[in-house]
Tab-separated table of C-alpha atoms in Angstrom:
chain	number	residue	atom	x	y	z
A	1	MET	CA	-129.860	-23.599	41.045
A	2	THR	CA	-130.397	-21.467	44.096
A	3	ARG	CA	-127.468	-19.927	45.879
A	4	ARG	CA	-128.109	-22.160	48.921
A	5	ASN	CA	-128.120	-25.305	46.780
A	6	LEU	CA	-124.960	-24.166	45.018
A	7	LYS	CA	-123.218	-23.719	48.378
A	8	PHE	CA	-124.361	-27.181	49.462
A	9	VAL	CA	-123.167	-28.825	46.230
A	10	THR	CA	-119.832	-27.001	46.444
A	11	ALA	CA	-119.345	-27.994	50.084
A	12	PHE	CA	-120.275	-31.609	49.291
A	13	ALA	CA	-117.866	-31.725	46.332
A	14	LEU	CA	-115.022	-30.288	48.415
A	15	THR	CA	-115.742	-32.793	51.184
A	16	MET	CA	-115.661	-35.693	48.715
A	17	LEU	CA	-112.474	-34.393	47.118
A	18	GLY	CA	-110.876	-34.075	50.552
A	19	SER	CA	-111.960	-37.612	51.450
A	20	SER	CA	-110.498	-38.975	48.219
A	21	PHE	CA	-107.250	-37.120	48.834
A	22	ALA	CA	-107.039	-38.403	52.425
A	23	ALA	CA	-107.737	-41.975	51.309
A	24	GLY	CA	-105.055	-41.703	48.619
A	25	ALA	CA	-102.578	-40.267	51.105
A	26	GLU	CA	-103.337	-43.085	53.553
A	27	GLU	CA	-102.828	-45.699	50.836
A	28	GLY	CA	-99.555	-44.019	49.807
A	29	GLY	CA	-98.434	-43.902	53.437
A	30	GLN	CA	-99.383	-47.533	53.908
A	31	ALA	CA	-97.394	-48.503	50.796
A	32	ALA	CA	-94.355	-46.681	52.187
A	33	LEU	CA	-94.834	-48.433	55.530
A	34	LEU	CA	-95.082	-51.863	53.907
A	35	LYS	CA	-91.931	-51.188	51.911
A	36	ALA	CA	-90.036	-49.979	54.988
A	37	LEU	CA	-91.021	-52.937	57.209
A	38	GLY	CA	-88.210	-55.000	55.678
A	39	ASP	CA	-85.707	-52.511	57.140
A	40	ALA	CA	-86.853	-53.004	60.738
A	41	LYS	CA	-84.063	-54.216	63.011
A	42	LEU	CA	-86.425	-55.342	65.773
A	43	SER	CA	-89.876	-56.854	65.998
A	44	LEU	CA	-92.874	-55.544	67.868
A	45	GLN	CA	-92.220	-58.295	70.432
A	46	GLN	CA	-88.642	-57.111	70.973
A	47	GLY	CA	-89.723	-53.484	71.364
A	48	ILE	CA	-92.352	-54.493	73.902
A	49	ALA	CA	-89.856	-56.600	75.853
A	50	GLN	CA	-87.451	-53.654	75.970
A	51	VAL	CA	-89.888	-51.185	77.550
A	52	ALA	CA	-92.485	-53.265	79.414
A	53	LYS	CA	-90.601	-54.013	82.609
A	54	GLY	CA	-91.750	-54.106	86.201
A	55	THR	CA	-95.353	-52.960	86.455
A	56	GLU	CA	-95.411	-51.404	82.976
A	57	ILE	CA	-97.888	-53.242	80.729
A	58	PRO	CA	-98.046	-52.869	76.916
A	59	THR	CA	-101.415	-51.676	75.637
A	60	GLU	CA	-100.622	-51.035	71.966
A	61	ALA	CA	-97.713	-51.545	69.577
A	62	LYS	CA	-97.237	-50.460	65.995
A	63	TYR	CA	-94.845	-49.500	63.252
A	64	GLU	CA	-95.540	-46.188	61.556
A	65	MET	CA	-93.885	-43.769	59.180
A	66	ASP	CA	-92.780	-40.442	60.630
A	67	GLY	CA	-90.775	-37.991	58.575
A	68	GLY	CA	-89.947	-40.723	56.054
A	69	LYS	CA	-88.535	-43.010	58.786
A	70	LEU	CA	-89.869	-46.314	60.041
A	71	MET	CA	-90.704	-45.834	63.697
A	72	LEU	CA	-91.741	-48.335	66.336
A	73	SER	CA	-94.188	-47.132	68.990
A	74	VAL	CA	-95.078	-49.076	72.117
A	75	TYR	CA	-97.730	-47.708	74.448
A	76	THR	CA	-97.906	-48.740	78.104
A	77	SER	CA	-99.840	-48.388	81.326
A	78	ALA	CA	-97.095	-47.396	83.746
A	79	LYS	CA	-98.524	-48.882	86.940
A	80	GLY	CA	-100.116	-52.022	85.530
A	81	PHE	CA	-103.614	-53.335	85.992
A	82	ASP	CA	-103.619	-53.285	89.795
A	83	THR	CA	-103.904	-49.498	89.529
A	84	ALA	CA	-107.144	-48.008	88.192
A	85	SER	CA	-107.018	-45.925	85.013
A	86	GLU	CA	-107.640	-42.666	86.836
A	87	ASP	CA	-104.650	-43.295	89.122
A	88	ASN	CA	-102.347	-44.573	86.378
A	89	SER	CA	-100.141	-42.837	83.863
A	90	PHE	CA	-99.769	-43.760	80.225
A	91	ASN	CA	-96.634	-43.679	78.107
A	92	GLU	CA	-95.538	-43.883	74.503
A	93	TYR	CA	-92.068	-45.112	73.611
A	94	LYS	CA	-91.215	-44.176	70.038
A	95	GLY	CA	-87.985	-44.569	68.123
A	96	ASP	CA	-86.351	-45.366	64.797
A	97	ALA	CA	-86.887	-49.073	64.090
A	98	THR	CA	-84.089	-49.295	61.511
A	99	THR	CA	-81.133	-48.718	63.816
A	100	ALA	CA	-79.125	-51.523	65.414
A	101	ALA	CA	-80.091	-50.339	68.903
A	102	TRP	CA	-83.630	-49.080	69.419
A	103	THR	CA	-83.451	-45.974	71.601
A	104	PRO	CA	-87.023	-44.754	71.940
A	105	LYS	CA	-88.032	-41.436	73.414
A	106	LYS	CA	-90.544	-41.667	76.212
A	107	GLU	CA	-93.601	-39.418	76.305
A	108	VAL	CA	-95.920	-39.423	79.307
A	109	PHE	CA	-99.355	-38.505	78.011
A	110	ALA	CA	-100.698	-35.227	79.354
A	111	ASP	CA	-103.398	-34.356	76.801
A	112	PHE	CA	-106.994	-35.485	77.207
A	113	LYS	CA	-107.282	-37.300	73.866
A	114	HIS	CA	-104.284	-39.589	74.482
A	115	ILE	CA	-105.155	-40.182	78.138
A	116	ALA	CA	-108.760	-41.096	77.273
A	117	ARG	CA	-107.723	-43.595	74.586
A	118	ALA	CA	-104.973	-45.080	76.768
A	119	ALA	CA	-107.396	-45.424	79.694
A	120	GLN	CA	-109.840	-47.260	77.417
A	121	TYR	CA	-107.110	-49.674	76.264
A	122	HIS	CA	-105.991	-50.136	79.882
A	123	SER	CA	-109.550	-50.941	80.979
A	124	LEU	CA	-110.180	-53.371	78.119
A	125	LEU	CA	-106.930	-55.238	78.724
A	126	SER	CA	-107.424	-55.369	82.483
A	127	MET	CA	-110.448	-57.628	81.958
A	128	THR	CA	-108.559	-60.451	80.251
A	129	LYS	CA	-105.503	-62.609	80.610
A	130	MET	CA	-104.814	-62.267	76.867
A	131	THR	CA	-101.772	-60.042	76.265
A	132	ILE	CA	-100.518	-57.994	73.339
A	133	PRO	CA	-97.426	-60.272	72.956
A	134	ALA	CA	-99.654	-63.380	72.905
A	135	ILE	CA	-101.864	-61.875	70.188
A	136	ILE	CA	-98.800	-60.874	68.150
A	137	GLN	CA	-97.469	-64.417	68.363
A	138	LYS	CA	-100.830	-65.873	67.313
A	139	ALA	CA	-101.292	-63.393	64.449
A	140	SER	CA	-97.741	-63.893	63.117
A	141	ALA	CA	-99.008	-66.895	61.160
A	142	GLN	CA	-100.956	-64.377	59.002
A	143	GLY	CA	-97.868	-62.326	58.057
A	144	THR	CA	-95.740	-59.576	59.570
A	145	VAL	CA	-97.687	-57.988	62.407
A	146	PHE	CA	-97.279	-54.221	62.260
A	147	SER	CA	-100.090	-52.937	64.471
A	148	VAL	CA	-101.995	-54.263	67.504
A	149	LYS	CA	-104.528	-52.317	69.524
A	150	GLU	CA	-107.794	-52.784	71.331
A	151	LYS	CA	-111.106	-51.749	69.856
A	152	VAL	CA	-114.756	-52.004	70.644
A	153	ARG	CA	-116.319	-53.339	67.471
A	154	ASN	CA	-120.036	-53.995	67.142
A	155	GLY	CA	-120.329	-53.644	70.910
A	156	LYS	CA	-117.669	-56.276	71.548
A	157	PRO	CA	-114.099	-55.702	72.791
A	158	VAL	CA	-111.517	-57.083	70.336
A	159	PHE	CA	-107.890	-56.790	69.354
A	160	GLU	CA	-107.407	-55.176	65.944
A	161	VAL	CA	-104.329	-56.709	64.344
A	162	MET	CA	-102.872	-55.518	61.059
A	163	THR	CA	-100.494	-57.786	59.184
A	164	ALA	CA	-98.474	-57.305	56.036
A	165	GLN	CA	-98.547	-60.069	53.465
A	166	GLY	CA	-96.215	-58.879	50.735
A	167	ASN	CA	-97.760	-55.647	49.451
A	168	ALA	CA	-101.174	-56.412	50.960
A	169	VAL	CA	-102.551	-55.474	54.350
A	170	LYS	CA	-104.883	-57.737	56.261
A	171	THR	CA	-106.860	-56.608	59.296
A	172	THR	CA	-108.019	-59.380	61.610
A	173	PHE	CA	-110.033	-59.016	64.788
A	174	TYR	CA	-109.348	-61.341	67.714
A	175	ASP	CA	-111.657	-61.940	70.640
A	176	ARG	CA	-110.179	-60.152	73.633
A	177	VAL	CA	-110.911	-63.032	76.026
A	178	THR	CA	-110.186	-66.138	73.952
A	179	GLY	CA	-107.648	-64.711	71.503
A	180	GLU	CA	-109.451	-66.433	68.637
A	181	PRO	CA	-110.249	-64.673	65.350
A	182	THR	CA	-113.727	-63.198	65.321
A	183	ALA	CA	-116.049	-62.180	62.525
A	184	GLY	CA	-116.709	-58.721	63.730
C-alpha cells in the first residue's frame, strides 16, 4: 500500500470512528433527555407563554440536557413579524426545567450563526398563520413534545417536531401552512 493510500485509509477510519462515537454520544444524550423529561415542572407551552409577550414571537422551543440538567430553551423574534429580519433581534431564554419556578436567562444573539438561523426561522414563520404553540398542541397526540423548530426539507418549509413515546423518539414533519403531517 502506498503511503498516500495509507494516509487516506487512516483518515477514513478515523472519520468513521469519530462518526460512530458522535452517534453513540447523541444516542446516550437522547436517552438521558428522555429519562429527564419526567422531571420537567413546566411544558413547552408554559415556557413559551412565559416569555412570548407583547411583540415577542416564539420561533423554536426545546428541552435539552446541559451539564446534566434538563433545560428548557425558547427562542423568539423580539419585534414580531411586522419587523423584517434584518431590523429584528433574536433571543434565547434558557433555564432549568425542573425547578418550581422557571427563571430563564435571556441571551440576545450577537453571533452570525445564531442570527442567521433565527432570521431563517423568523422568515419561515412570518409566511404562515400556523404557530409553534398550535403545532405543539397538534403533535401532543403523538407523545411528549420536546422539540419544535422550522426546517426546509426537500425544498419545502416544515415544522420538525420531536416527541417522546416512552423510551422512543419520533420525528414528525408538519406542513408549515396547513399544520398537517407531511411525508417529507
